[in-house]
Short mmCIF file of C-alpha atoms in Angstrom, two decimals:
data_model
loop_
_atom_site.label_atom_id
_atom_site.label_comp_id
_atom_site.label_asym_id
_atom_site.label_seq_id
_atom_site.Cartn_x
_atom_site.Cartn_y
_atom_site.Cartn_z
CA MET A 10 15.80 -8.40 -151.10
CA GLU A 11 17.79 -9.08 -154.28
CA PRO A 12 17.46 -11.57 -157.15
CA ARG A 13 20.21 -14.18 -157.24
CA PRO A 14 23.04 -13.56 -159.73
CA GLY A 15 22.32 -15.28 -163.01
CA ASP A 16 18.55 -15.44 -162.50
CA SER A 17 16.59 -14.57 -165.63
CA ALA A 18 13.82 -12.91 -163.60
CA ALA A 19 13.09 -9.24 -164.19
CA GLY A 20 12.55 -8.76 -160.47
CA VAL A 21 11.09 -10.25 -157.31
CA VAL A 22 8.06 -9.46 -155.19
CA ALA A 23 7.11 -11.51 -152.12
CA GLU A 24 4.68 -11.52 -149.23
CA VAL A 25 4.86 -13.55 -146.02
CA HIS A 26 2.12 -14.03 -143.40
CA ARG A 27 3.00 -15.29 -139.93
CA ASN A 28 1.31 -15.02 -136.54
CA GLY A 29 -1.09 -12.39 -137.79
CA GLU A 30 1.68 -10.19 -139.19
CA THR A 31 2.48 -9.46 -142.83
CA TRP A 32 5.86 -8.81 -144.43
CA ARG A 33 6.29 -7.58 -147.99
CA GLY A 34 9.50 -7.31 -149.96
CA ARG A 35 10.53 -6.47 -153.48
CA ALA A 36 13.62 -6.20 -155.64
CA GLY A 37 14.21 -3.92 -158.58
CA ASP A 38 14.68 -4.95 -162.17
CA VAL A 39 18.19 -6.39 -162.37
CA LEU A 40 18.90 -4.53 -165.62
CA THR A 41 17.21 -1.16 -165.20
CA GLY A 42 17.01 -0.89 -161.42
CA ARG A 43 13.36 0.05 -161.75
CA HIS A 44 11.36 -0.75 -158.61
CA ILE A 45 8.79 -3.54 -158.78
CA SER A 46 5.43 -2.50 -157.36
CA PRO A 47 4.34 -4.52 -154.30
CA ARG A 48 0.98 -4.74 -156.09
CA ALA A 49 2.56 -6.16 -159.25
CA HIS A 50 0.58 -8.75 -161.21
CA PHE A 51 2.15 -11.88 -162.59
CA SER A 52 1.35 -15.24 -164.07
CA ILE A 53 0.48 -17.77 -161.35
CA GLY A 54 1.57 -20.62 -163.59
CA SER A 55 0.98 -24.07 -162.17
CA VAL A 56 -1.34 -22.84 -159.42
CA THR A 57 -3.93 -23.32 -162.17
CA LYS A 58 -3.42 -27.09 -161.83
CA THR A 59 -5.12 -26.92 -158.45
CA MET A 60 -8.07 -25.15 -160.04
CA GLU A 61 -8.39 -27.77 -162.79
CA ALA A 62 -8.29 -30.55 -160.19
CA VAL A 63 -11.00 -28.83 -158.13
CA ILE A 64 -13.26 -28.48 -161.17
CA LEU A 65 -12.89 -32.16 -162.09
CA LEU A 66 -13.53 -33.22 -158.49
CA GLN A 67 -16.68 -31.11 -158.52
CA LEU A 68 -17.76 -32.70 -161.81
CA SER A 69 -17.12 -36.11 -160.24
CA ALA A 70 -19.29 -35.20 -157.24
CA GLU A 71 -22.00 -34.14 -159.70
CA GLY A 72 -21.82 -37.54 -161.39
CA ARG A 73 -20.63 -36.08 -164.68
CA VAL A 74 -17.18 -37.69 -164.75
CA ASP A 75 -15.77 -40.90 -163.31
CA LEU A 76 -12.23 -40.33 -162.04
CA ASP A 77 -11.38 -43.98 -162.70
CA GLU A 78 -12.67 -43.96 -166.27
CA SER A 79 -10.08 -43.56 -169.01
CA VAL A 80 -9.08 -40.52 -170.99
CA GLN A 81 -9.52 -42.68 -174.08
CA HIS A 82 -13.19 -43.15 -173.13
CA TYR A 83 -13.93 -39.44 -172.70
CA LEU A 84 -11.66 -38.16 -175.48
CA PRO A 85 -11.49 -40.94 -178.08
CA GLY A 86 -8.70 -40.53 -180.63
CA LEU A 87 -6.87 -37.85 -178.66
CA LEU A 88 -4.04 -40.21 -177.62
CA PRO A 89 -2.49 -42.00 -180.63
CA GLU A 90 -3.38 -45.67 -180.17
CA ASP A 91 -0.12 -46.95 -181.65
CA ARG A 92 1.83 -45.30 -178.83
CA PHE A 93 -0.60 -45.14 -175.92
CA LYS A 94 -1.95 -48.68 -175.70
CA GLU A 95 -2.82 -48.71 -171.99
CA PRO A 96 -5.77 -46.78 -170.54
CA ILE A 97 -4.95 -43.63 -168.59
CA SER A 98 -7.53 -42.67 -165.98
CA VAL A 99 -8.69 -39.14 -165.17
CA ARG A 100 -7.37 -39.68 -161.65
CA GLN A 101 -3.91 -40.44 -163.04
CA LEU A 102 -3.94 -37.13 -164.92
CA LEU A 103 -4.52 -35.32 -161.64
CA ASP A 104 -2.04 -37.19 -159.44
CA HIS A 105 0.82 -37.18 -161.96
CA THR A 106 0.90 -40.96 -162.47
CA SER A 107 -0.25 -40.98 -166.11
CA GLY A 108 3.16 -41.60 -167.67
CA LEU A 109 2.37 -39.02 -170.37
CA PRO A 110 5.18 -37.07 -172.07
CA GLN A 111 5.89 -33.49 -171.11
CA ASP A 112 4.64 -30.40 -172.96
CA LEU A 113 6.18 -30.17 -176.44
CA GLU A 114 8.59 -32.98 -175.64
CA GLY A 115 11.31 -33.28 -178.28
CA ALA A 116 10.84 -29.75 -179.62
CA PRO A 117 13.95 -27.58 -180.07
CA ALA A 118 14.78 -25.55 -176.98
CA THR A 119 13.76 -21.89 -177.07
CA THR A 120 16.28 -19.12 -176.52
CA PRO A 121 15.83 -16.49 -173.79
CA ASP A 122 14.96 -13.93 -176.48
CA GLU A 123 12.28 -16.25 -177.88
CA GLU A 124 10.88 -16.79 -174.38
CA ILE A 125 10.55 -13.03 -173.92
CA GLU A 126 9.00 -12.55 -177.36
CA GLN A 127 6.47 -15.34 -176.77
CA ARG A 128 5.73 -14.67 -173.10
CA LEU A 129 2.23 -13.31 -173.75
CA ASP A 130 1.26 -15.79 -176.46
CA TYR A 131 -2.06 -17.54 -175.91
CA VAL A 132 -1.90 -21.29 -176.56
CA THR A 133 -5.09 -23.34 -176.55
CA PHE A 134 -5.40 -26.83 -175.07
CA ASP A 135 -5.96 -28.21 -178.56
CA GLU A 136 -2.84 -26.55 -179.90
CA VAL A 137 -0.45 -27.74 -177.20
CA ILE A 138 -1.94 -31.26 -177.33
CA ARG A 139 -1.52 -31.41 -181.10
CA LYS A 140 2.02 -30.01 -181.06
CA THR A 141 3.03 -32.46 -178.32
CA LEU A 142 1.42 -35.67 -179.59
CA ARG A 143 1.45 -35.04 -183.35
CA PRO A 144 4.34 -32.67 -184.03
CA GLU A 145 5.40 -31.77 -187.55
CA GLY A 146 8.85 -32.81 -188.73
CA ARG A 147 9.68 -35.23 -185.91
CA PRO A 148 8.27 -38.41 -184.32
CA GLY A 149 5.70 -37.94 -181.59
CA PRO A 150 6.67 -38.99 -178.05
CA GLY A 151 5.32 -42.04 -176.28
CA PRO A 152 4.61 -42.77 -172.62
CA HIS A 153 7.37 -42.48 -170.03
CA PHE A 154 6.07 -45.46 -168.04
CA SER A 155 3.01 -47.65 -167.60
CA PRO A 156 0.15 -45.61 -166.09
CA GLY A 157 -0.11 -45.88 -162.31
CA THR A 158 3.32 -47.45 -161.79
CA ARG A 159 5.24 -44.28 -160.99
CA GLN A 160 4.69 -40.63 -160.17
CA GLU A 161 6.30 -37.90 -162.25
CA TYR A 162 5.34 -34.23 -162.23
CA ASN A 163 3.59 -33.60 -165.50
CA SER A 164 2.07 -30.44 -166.94
CA PHE A 165 0.88 -32.05 -170.15
CA GLY A 166 -1.62 -34.19 -168.26
CA TYR A 167 -3.26 -30.99 -167.08
CA ARG A 168 -3.58 -29.72 -170.65
CA ILE A 169 -5.61 -32.85 -171.31
CA ALA A 170 -7.52 -32.29 -168.06
CA GLY A 171 -8.42 -28.78 -169.24
CA LYS A 172 -9.58 -30.18 -172.57
CA LEU A 173 -11.66 -32.75 -170.69
CA ILE A 174 -13.34 -30.04 -168.59
CA GLU A 175 -14.38 -28.24 -171.77
CA GLU A 176 -15.59 -31.44 -173.41
CA ILE A 177 -17.71 -32.53 -170.43
CA THR A 178 -19.25 -29.15 -169.62
CA GLY A 179 -19.53 -27.69 -173.12
CA HIS A 180 -18.10 -24.48 -171.69
CA SER A 181 -14.70 -22.85 -171.84
CA TYR A 182 -12.21 -23.50 -169.04
CA GLN A 183 -12.30 -19.76 -168.31
CA TYR A 184 -16.04 -19.91 -167.72
CA GLU A 185 -15.88 -22.96 -165.47
CA ALA A 186 -13.02 -21.57 -163.38
CA ALA A 187 -14.77 -18.23 -163.02
CA THR A 188 -18.15 -19.62 -162.02
CA ARG A 189 -16.94 -22.49 -159.84
CA ILE A 190 -13.87 -21.01 -158.10
CA LEU A 191 -12.96 -17.38 -158.62
CA ARG A 192 -16.35 -15.75 -158.29
CA PRO A 193 -17.55 -17.80 -155.28
CA LEU A 194 -14.25 -17.10 -153.48
CA ASN A 195 -14.35 -13.40 -154.38
CA MET A 196 -10.94 -13.61 -156.08
CA ARG A 197 -11.42 -10.29 -157.84
CA ASP A 198 -7.78 -9.72 -158.74
CA THR A 199 -7.41 -12.88 -160.82
CA ARG A 200 -7.83 -12.12 -164.49
CA PRO A 201 -7.88 -14.22 -167.65
CA THR A 202 -6.12 -14.25 -170.93
CA PHE A 203 -8.15 -14.56 -174.11
CA PRO A 204 -7.06 -15.54 -177.63
CA ASN A 205 -6.13 -12.67 -179.94
CA ARG A 206 -6.41 -10.11 -177.16
CA ALA A 207 -3.82 -8.28 -175.16
CA THR A 208 -3.23 -9.57 -171.64
CA PRO A 209 -4.95 -7.18 -169.24
CA VAL A 210 -2.90 -5.44 -166.54
CA PRO A 211 -5.30 -5.02 -163.61
CA LYS A 212 -5.47 -1.89 -161.51
CA GLU A 213 -5.86 -1.89 -157.75
CA ARG A 214 -9.35 -2.59 -156.40
CA THR A 215 -10.51 -3.64 -159.85
CA THR A 216 -13.66 -5.66 -160.26
CA TYR A 217 -14.50 -8.35 -162.73
CA GLY A 218 -17.54 -8.76 -164.89
CA GLU A 219 -19.20 -11.70 -166.50
CA VAL A 220 -17.62 -14.42 -168.60
CA ASP A 221 -20.05 -16.15 -170.92
CA ARG A 222 -20.03 -19.88 -171.56
CA SER A 223 -17.77 -19.62 -174.59
CA GLY A 224 -15.17 -17.70 -172.58
CA GLU A 225 -16.01 -14.35 -174.17
CA ARG A 226 -16.17 -11.18 -172.15
CA SER A 227 -19.43 -9.35 -171.62
CA THR A 228 -17.66 -6.47 -169.85
CA SER A 229 -14.14 -5.15 -170.15
CA LYS A 230 -13.03 -6.38 -166.73
CA VAL A 231 -13.00 -10.11 -166.17
CA ILE A 232 -11.16 -12.96 -164.59
CA SER A 233 -8.40 -14.64 -166.54
CA LEU A 234 -7.45 -18.23 -167.02
CA GLY A 235 -6.01 -19.87 -170.09
CA ALA A 236 -4.02 -22.84 -171.28
CA LYS A 237 -0.57 -21.32 -171.34
CA THR A 238 2.45 -23.50 -172.03
CA ARG A 239 5.69 -22.76 -170.19
CA LYS A 240 4.48 -19.29 -169.36
CA GLY A 241 1.59 -19.95 -167.01
CA GLY A 242 -2.05 -18.94 -166.99
CA PRO A 243 -3.87 -16.49 -164.76
CA GLN A 244 -2.34 -13.38 -163.32
CA LYS A 245 -2.71 -12.45 -159.65
CA PRO A 246 -1.27 -9.76 -157.40
CA VAL A 247 0.70 -10.90 -154.37
CA PRO A 248 -1.90 -9.91 -151.73
CA ARG A 249 -4.43 -12.31 -153.27
CA LEU A 250 -2.08 -15.22 -153.95
CA VAL A 251 -3.45 -17.86 -151.58
#
């Protein structure tokens, strides 16, 4: 297995399950030729959207959030009223019909070197929401279309969904994901990122400890989820990517 010419990936690792059989493949680093471990960990990126949706559906089943109530109701003042005059429902955040702008829309494009330098940066929900809706030095973006009239894949809506989870529960997104999804499903190889801390590189057969309600670690080995822009959130090894 080889990366395609021109790809910016450092390497490739894949796993395929079919008819009870498993195939694993990997490709070396295109620059150094170094082999990628079949147990390599990586950011699972937008797989975290599924987790956010599950948490909000659970909160809806618990009667703590109404999927058809507006973002403006739950998070007043978050969307600038002069640009976002129509209500956007929680459901529309989840099904990509909100019409919201994209993450950091209108910001100067980053270079490949900047992407590499910033790849492990931790970006909070508040920070990406502020930099998208109220950027410094340029006008803030408005809606792409009237909510509910079209469907357009949108990551920014899930930044707001993450913020909403924290607002409703009073807990960090890391805590809610750990207690509601990762721990019950025994997803021991999924680990979180935390602000001002190095991203952990899990070892094989690692275990995770407790995550308190603020998202802080009570042991050195925990699960990892975070609001990461462009660079994804949790890290998972291929065997556990389901």
